């Protein structure tokens, strides 16, 4: 089997809530998603997606992905998409870094492999655990009262895990955490996610003030060293996200016992190949994982679901359903939330029927 054509699309994804706000006054109302199709000489087409959270969250942005794909795609023509490690090595030889731009091609190749084997990706990743898995809901940063109201709304929809966006004024964040923890029921989980937004001294103030609360602390500061210092000063369970962007960095953090849970974003690890490697490393060493991505539509949600659903029970802390956050449906037949849970498709590959009419004309087409 050979790759004969790679097409690149850019799709706007407006948010259901109107905007998504996190630390430092950062806000996004419409996401730029990059969707890639990989065609083969056997008539099998795979699909992948990467959707950066704007241009000020990680060193990633949609137009950067499009430019990077223009460097990578021509060199992949004629490659065997089933040889996933070789495809990844070829991409790395064509462009150093930029894993987020390589992710949709890697995902599309997995989609092709699943279709060729007539197996869903979750089976290729080790098999499904249970009928479904739990989701978290991100609570965008605004006034405490509005955030409490959103928690109540999402609880009615079935969510039991809430990721509270903090990382601002420490007094306000302390109050947010305490007030929202009060309204949660027994068994509901609260994560205070600062998204790198606190300085070290402010983070230490917050974790000391909420030390008696049942709350997870996520990514308090911008650097790994600062986060590790905060970790040493709190008894609360600790999550790392933004600073863990490679397997070597993950190995260092595990060796330092720097966290209890890791957020594995597929795009940060260059696609499902790297994300699966990171997941297996964590779960084999007793580190919990949240399986997600930076953002996305139905295609990205399908990829997330397959990796999450094949994660051993007890090691999957949470996951997410980004297709419920946006107003545009890019595919049908994929996973859709039922209550606060999601299930991977049992159809081959990603298991989605892509709606290319939503995309418009491709930004680039590379073909033999």
mmCIF file of C-alpha atoms in Angstrom, residues 57-315:
data_model
loop_
_atom_site.group_PDB
_atom_site.id
_atom_site.type_symbol
_atom_site.label_atom_id
_atom_site.label_comp_id
_atom_site.label_asym_id
_atom_site.label_seq_id
_atom_site.Cartn_x
_atom_site.Cartn_y
_atom_site.Cartn_z
ATOM 1 C CA UNK A 57 -1.361 28.339 24.611
ATOM 2 C CA UNK A 58 1.457 26.083 23.340
ATOM 3 C CA UNK A 59 4.112 26.705 20.655
ATOM 4 C CA UNK A 60 1.589 25.683 18.014
ATOM 5 C CA UNK A 61 -0.833 27.472 15.698
ATOM 6 C CA UNK A 62 -3.059 26.463 12.803
ATOM 7 C CA UNK A 63 -1.315 28.362 10.008
ATOM 8 C CA UNK A 64 1.970 26.988 11.331
ATOM 9 C CA UNK A 65 0.595 23.461 10.957
ATOM 10 C CA UNK A 66 -0.438 24.199 7.382
ATOM 11 C CA UNK A 67 3.007 25.550 6.509
ATOM 12 C CA UNK A 68 4.692 22.581 8.212
ATOM 13 C CA UNK A 69 2.512 20.105 6.328
ATOM 14 C CA UNK A 70 3.605 21.727 3.066
ATOM 15 C CA UNK A 71 7.178 20.815 4.029
ATOM 16 C CA UNK A 72 6.317 17.270 5.101
ATOM 17 C CA UNK A 73 3.615 15.956 2.775
ATOM 18 C CA UNK A 74 5.503 15.805 -0.561
ATOM 19 C CA UNK A 75 8.197 13.649 1.047
ATOM 20 C CA UNK A 76 5.619 11.114 2.251
ATOM 21 C CA UNK A 77 4.164 10.354 -1.168
ATOM 22 C CA UNK A 78 4.907 6.754 -2.061
ATOM 23 C CA UNK A 79 5.402 5.735 1.576
ATOM 24 C CA UNK A 80 3.546 2.780 3.083
ATOM 25 C CA UNK A 81 1.048 4.255 5.605
ATOM 26 C CA UNK A 82 0.926 0.931 7.455
ATOM 27 C CA UNK A 83 4.565 1.318 8.489
ATOM 28 C CA UNK A 84 3.758 3.818 11.209
ATOM 29 C CA UNK A 85 7.185 4.122 12.813
ATOM 30 C CA UNK A 86 8.824 4.614 9.429
ATOM 31 C CA UNK A 87 6.272 7.296 8.564
ATOM 32 C CA UNK A 88 7.115 9.055 11.821
ATOM 33 C CA UNK A 89 10.855 8.778 11.127
ATOM 34 C CA UNK A 90 10.333 10.174 7.632
ATOM 35 C CA UNK A 91 8.366 13.152 8.975
ATOM 36 C CA UNK A 92 11.115 13.856 11.511
ATOM 37 C CA UNK A 93 13.735 13.713 8.759
ATOM 38 C CA UNK A 94 11.758 16.198 6.674
ATOM 39 C CA UNK A 95 11.053 18.692 9.459
ATOM 40 C CA UNK A 96 12.623 18.977 12.894
ATOM 41 C CA UNK A 97 10.151 19.512 15.729
ATOM 42 C CA UNK A 98 6.575 20.728 15.205
ATOM 43 C CA UNK A 99 4.954 17.508 16.470
ATOM 44 C CA UNK A 100 1.462 19.029 16.405
ATOM 45 C CA UNK A 101 1.710 19.462 12.622
ATOM 46 C CA UNK A 102 2.712 15.815 12.179
ATOM 47 C CA UNK A 103 -0.127 14.523 14.365
ATOM 48 C CA UNK A 104 -2.953 14.528 11.753
ATOM 49 C CA UNK A 105 -0.864 12.483 9.310
ATOM 50 C CA UNK A 106 0.002 9.961 12.016
ATOM 51 C CA UNK A 107 -3.674 9.711 13.018
ATOM 52 C CA UNK A 108 -4.724 9.284 9.392
ATOM 53 C CA UNK A 109 -2.233 6.447 8.951
ATOM 54 C CA UNK A 110 -3.657 4.712 12.027
ATOM 55 C CA UNK A 111 -7.117 5.167 10.517
ATOM 56 C CA UNK A 112 -5.888 3.453 7.334
ATOM 57 C CA UNK A 113 -4.342 0.606 9.329
ATOM 58 C CA UNK A 114 -7.587 0.021 11.230
ATOM 59 C CA UNK A 115 -9.621 -0.001 8.036
ATOM 60 C CA UNK A 116 -7.157 -2.370 6.368
ATOM 61 C CA UNK A 117 -7.278 -4.751 9.360
ATOM 62 C CA UNK A 118 -11.045 -4.247 9.724
ATOM 63 C CA UNK A 119 -10.539 -3.448 13.395
ATOM 64 C CA UNK A 120 -11.298 -0.366 15.503
ATOM 65 C CA UNK A 121 -8.218 1.446 16.758
ATOM 66 C CA UNK A 122 -9.104 0.744 20.385
ATOM 67 C CA UNK A 123 -8.600 -2.976 19.656
ATOM 68 C CA UNK A 124 -5.242 -2.295 18.007
ATOM 69 C CA UNK A 125 -4.292 -0.254 21.087
ATOM 70 C CA UNK A 126 -4.978 -3.168 23.447
ATOM 71 C CA UNK A 127 -8.758 -3.559 23.625
ATOM 72 C CA UNK A 128 -11.687 -1.712 25.156
ATOM 73 C CA UNK A 129 -12.073 -1.564 28.930
ATOM 74 C CA UNK A 130 -15.732 -1.531 29.911
ATOM 75 C CA UNK A 131 -18.617 -0.092 27.949
ATOM 76 C CA UNK A 132 -17.633 3.574 28.310
ATOM 77 C CA UNK A 133 -15.253 5.912 30.138
ATOM 78 C CA UNK A 134 -15.693 9.046 32.234
ATOM 79 C CA UNK A 135 -15.302 12.584 30.901
ATOM 80 C CA UNK A 136 -14.394 15.861 32.527
ATOM 81 C CA UNK A 137 -15.911 19.219 31.664
ATOM 82 C CA UNK A 138 -13.732 22.318 31.457
ATOM 83 C CA UNK A 139 -15.278 25.303 33.240
ATOM 84 C CA UNK A 140 -14.138 28.449 31.451
ATOM 85 C CA UNK A 141 -12.735 31.206 33.682
ATOM 86 C CA UNK A 142 -15.180 33.967 34.643
ATOM 87 C CA UNK A 143 -16.921 35.107 37.822
ATOM 88 C CA UNK A 144 -17.278 32.492 40.532
ATOM 89 C CA UNK A 145 -21.068 32.706 40.363
ATOM 90 C CA UNK A 146 -21.145 32.019 36.635
ATOM 91 C CA UNK A 147 -18.719 29.147 37.038
ATOM 92 C CA UNK A 148 -20.906 27.617 39.765
ATOM 93 C CA UNK A 149 -23.918 27.915 37.455
ATOM 94 C CA UNK A 150 -22.039 26.084 34.696
ATOM 95 C CA UNK A 151 -21.055 23.307 37.076
ATOM 96 C CA UNK A 152 -24.753 22.840 37.891
ATOM 97 C CA UNK A 153 -25.674 22.764 34.188
ATOM 98 C CA UNK A 154 -23.025 20.200 33.312
ATOM 99 C CA UNK A 155 -23.860 18.072 36.343
ATOM 100 C CA UNK A 156 -27.402 17.801 34.945
ATOM 101 C CA UNK A 157 -25.874 16.608 31.670
ATOM 102 C CA UNK A 158 -24.108 13.798 33.520
ATOM 103 C CA UNK A 159 -20.589 15.080 34.153
ATOM 104 C CA UNK A 160 -19.001 14.268 37.505
ATOM 105 C CA UNK A 161 -15.529 15.695 36.894
ATOM 106 C CA UNK A 162 -14.962 19.414 36.568
ATOM 107 C CA UNK A 163 -11.775 21.148 35.462
ATOM 108 C CA UNK A 164 -11.899 24.628 36.944
ATOM 109 C CA UNK A 165 -9.901 27.249 35.041
ATOM 110 C CA UNK A 166 -7.885 29.241 37.570
ATOM 111 C CA UNK A 167 -4.398 30.783 37.318
ATOM 112 C CA UNK A 168 -5.394 34.394 37.969
ATOM 113 C CA UNK A 169 -5.529 36.514 41.106
ATOM 114 C CA UNK A 170 -4.642 34.147 43.975
ATOM 115 C CA UNK A 171 -7.314 35.473 46.380
ATOM 116 C CA UNK A 172 -9.979 35.073 43.711
ATOM 117 C CA UNK A 173 -8.744 31.605 42.817
ATOM 118 C CA UNK A 174 -8.758 30.483 46.446
ATOM 119 C CA UNK A 175 -12.351 31.666 46.734
ATOM 120 C CA UNK A 176 -13.292 29.970 43.436
ATOM 121 C CA UNK A 177 -11.892 26.654 44.544
ATOM 122 C CA UNK A 178 -13.521 26.782 47.982
ATOM 123 C CA UNK A 179 -16.922 27.963 46.772
ATOM 124 C CA UNK A 180 -17.167 25.466 43.920
ATOM 125 C CA UNK A 181 -15.971 22.580 46.072
ATOM 126 C CA UNK A 182 -18.858 23.383 48.446
ATOM 127 C CA UNK A 183 -21.487 22.815 45.746
ATOM 128 C CA UNK A 184 -20.070 19.502 44.525
ATOM 129 C CA UNK A 185 -21.632 16.227 45.576
ATOM 130 C CA UNK A 186 -19.868 13.265 47.085
ATOM 131 C CA UNK A 187 -17.934 11.415 44.403
ATOM 132 C CA UNK A 188 -17.610 14.440 42.126
ATOM 133 C CA UNK A 189 -14.061 15.458 41.209
ATOM 134 C CA UNK A 190 -12.636 18.981 41.121
ATOM 135 C CA UNK A 191 -9.447 19.928 39.287
ATOM 136 C CA UNK A 192 -7.983 23.426 39.682
ATOM 137 C CA UNK A 193 -6.152 23.968 36.393
ATOM 138 C CA UNK A 194 -3.958 27.070 36.330
ATOM 139 C CA UNK A 195 -2.649 26.439 32.782
ATOM 140 C CA UNK A 196 0.794 27.810 33.827
ATOM 141 C CA UNK A 197 -0.837 31.031 35.034
ATOM 142 C CA UNK A 198 0.530 31.448 38.587
ATOM 143 C CA UNK A 199 3.926 32.711 39.575
ATOM 144 C CA UNK A 200 5.715 30.391 41.963
ATOM 145 C CA UNK A 201 4.958 32.479 45.043
ATOM 146 C CA UNK A 202 1.277 32.840 44.145
ATOM 147 C CA UNK A 203 0.979 29.107 43.460
ATOM 148 C CA UNK A 204 2.460 28.360 46.877
ATOM 149 C CA UNK A 205 -0.081 30.698 48.487
ATOM 150 C CA UNK A 206 -2.990 29.005 46.743
ATOM 151 C CA UNK A 207 -1.997 25.408 47.455
ATOM 152 C CA UNK A 208 -1.371 26.265 51.108
ATOM 153 C CA UNK A 209 -4.779 27.957 51.404
ATOM 154 C CA UNK A 210 -6.723 25.076 49.820
ATOM 155 C CA UNK A 211 -4.708 22.288 51.388
ATOM 156 C CA UNK A 212 -7.757 21.055 53.294
ATOM 157 C CA UNK A 213 -9.948 20.889 50.173
ATOM 158 C CA UNK A 214 -10.572 17.791 48.041
ATOM 159 C CA UNK A 215 -9.053 19.180 44.850
ATOM 160 C CA UNK A 216 -6.433 18.227 42.279
ATOM 161 C CA UNK A 217 -3.830 20.892 41.424
ATOM 162 C CA UNK A 218 -2.959 21.070 37.728
ATOM 163 C CA UNK A 219 -0.015 22.778 36.026
ATOM 164 C CA UNK A 220 0.337 25.731 38.419
ATOM 165 C CA UNK A 221 3.379 27.415 36.836
ATOM 166 C CA UNK A 222 5.104 27.908 33.500
ATOM 167 C CA UNK A 223 8.232 25.818 34.083
ATOM 168 C CA UNK A 224 8.804 22.249 35.147
ATOM 169 C CA UNK A 225 11.115 23.332 37.958
ATOM 170 C CA UNK A 226 8.519 25.697 39.420
ATOM 171 C CA UNK A 227 5.818 23.031 39.226
ATOM 172 C CA UNK A 228 8.066 20.519 40.955
ATOM 173 C CA UNK A 229 8.640 23.012 43.788
ATOM 174 C CA UNK A 230 4.887 23.429 44.227
ATOM 175 C CA UNK A 231 4.446 19.665 44.136
ATOM 176 C CA UNK A 232 6.876 19.346 47.055
ATOM 177 C CA UNK A 233 4.846 21.828 49.102
ATOM 178 C CA UNK A 234 1.361 20.332 48.782
ATOM 179 C CA UNK A 235 -0.325 17.109 49.840
ATOM 180 C CA UNK A 236 -3.000 17.487 47.179
ATOM 181 C CA UNK A 237 -2.841 15.164 44.130
ATOM 182 C CA UNK A 238 -0.873 16.832 41.354
ATOM 183 C CA UNK A 239 -1.312 16.922 37.564
ATOM 184 C CA UNK A 240 1.189 18.043 34.926
ATOM 185 C CA UNK A 241 0.254 19.003 31.384
ATOM 186 C CA UNK A 242 1.890 21.761 29.351
ATOM 187 C CA UNK A 243 5.501 21.122 30.435
ATOM 188 C CA UNK A 244 5.397 17.431 29.474
ATOM 189 C CA UNK A 245 5.769 17.522 25.703
ATOM 190 C CA UNK A 246 8.007 14.533 24.959
ATOM 191 C CA UNK A 247 8.790 11.045 26.198
ATOM 192 C CA UNK A 248 12.231 12.113 27.565
ATOM 193 C CA UNK A 249 10.544 14.902 29.567
ATOM 194 C CA UNK A 250 7.971 12.409 30.787
ATOM 195 C CA UNK A 251 10.709 10.004 31.912
ATOM 196 C CA UNK A 252 12.367 12.826 33.865
ATOM 197 C CA UNK A 253 9.103 13.780 35.584
ATOM 198 C CA UNK A 254 8.327 10.179 36.515
ATOM 199 C CA UNK A 255 11.842 9.772 37.919
ATOM 200 C CA UNK A 256 11.362 12.940 39.986
ATOM 201 C CA UNK A 257 7.921 11.761 41.169
ATOM 202 C CA UNK A 258 6.729 15.152 39.997
ATOM 203 C CA UNK A 259 3.049 14.283 39.477
ATOM 204 C CA UNK A 260 0.300 11.762 40.108
ATOM 205 C CA UNK A 261 -1.535 12.265 36.796
ATOM 206 C CA UNK A 262 -0.360 13.325 33.333
ATOM 207 C CA UNK A 263 -2.485 15.024 30.701
ATOM 208 C CA UNK A 264 -1.527 13.390 27.405
ATOM 209 C CA UNK A 265 -2.506 15.578 24.487
ATOM 210 C CA UNK A 266 -2.228 13.668 21.229
ATOM 211 C CA UNK A 267 -0.900 16.607 19.204
ATOM 212 C CA UNK A 268 1.886 17.342 21.709
ATOM 213 C CA UNK A 269 3.299 13.852 21.117
ATOM 214 C CA UNK A 270 3.040 14.011 17.322
ATOM 215 C CA UNK A 271 -0.043 11.812 16.997
ATOM 216 C CA UNK A 272 -1.390 8.517 18.272
ATOM 217 C CA UNK A 273 1.942 6.714 17.918
ATOM 218 C CA UNK A 274 3.723 8.964 20.408
ATOM 219 C CA UNK A 275 0.682 9.453 22.639
ATOM 220 C CA UNK A 276 0.198 5.715 22.936
ATOM 221 C CA UNK A 277 3.863 5.305 23.874
ATOM 222 C CA UNK A 278 3.493 7.990 26.557
ATOM 223 C CA UNK A 279 0.289 6.410 27.873
ATOM 224 C CA UNK A 280 1.814 2.955 28.130
ATOM 225 C CA UNK A 281 4.869 4.309 29.918
ATOM 226 C CA UNK A 282 2.719 6.107 32.486
ATOM 227 C CA UNK A 283 0.259 3.315 33.127
ATOM 228 C CA UNK A 284 2.997 0.693 33.470
ATOM 229 C CA UNK A 285 4.579 2.817 36.208
ATOM 230 C CA UNK A 286 1.386 3.652 38.079
ATOM 231 C CA UNK A 287 0.874 7.205 36.818
ATOM 232 C CA UNK A 288 -2.723 8.095 35.992
ATOM 233 C CA UNK A 289 -3.507 9.667 32.626
ATOM 234 C CA UNK A 290 -6.025 12.014 31.111
ATOM 235 C CA UNK A 291 -6.288 11.319 27.386
ATOM 236 C CA UNK A 292 -7.210 14.366 25.317
ATOM 237 C CA UNK A 293 -5.858 16.858 22.783
ATOM 238 C CA UNK A 294 -5.439 20.609 22.495
ATOM 239 C CA UNK A 295 -8.904 20.832 20.893
ATOM 240 C CA UNK A 296 -10.790 19.505 17.880
ATOM 241 C CA UNK A 297 -14.003 18.274 16.298
ATOM 242 C CA UNK A 298 -15.460 14.808 15.647
ATOM 243 C CA UNK A 299 -12.255 13.463 14.075
ATOM 244 C CA UNK A 300 -10.047 14.457 17.003
ATOM 245 C CA UNK A 301 -12.692 13.246 19.463
ATOM 246 C CA UNK A 302 -12.716 9.829 17.766
ATOM 247 C CA UNK A 303 -8.926 9.554 18.078
ATOM 248 C CA UNK A 304 -9.113 10.545 21.750
ATOM 249 C CA UNK A 305 -11.860 8.009 22.401
ATOM 250 C CA UNK A 306 -9.920 5.071 20.964
ATOM 251 C CA UNK A 307 -6.826 5.810 23.041
ATOM 252 C CA UNK A 308 -8.837 6.528 26.187
ATOM 253 C CA UNK A 309 -11.115 3.493 25.911
ATOM 254 C CA UNK A 310 -8.102 1.176 25.547
ATOM 255 C CA UNK A 311 -6.444 2.560 28.690
ATOM 256 C CA UNK A 312 -6.516 0.148 31.663
ATOM 257 C CA UNK A 313 -9.276 0.890 34.145
ATOM 258 C CA UNK A 314 -7.992 2.617 37.227
ATOM 259 C CA UNK A 315 -5.231 4.322 35.237
#
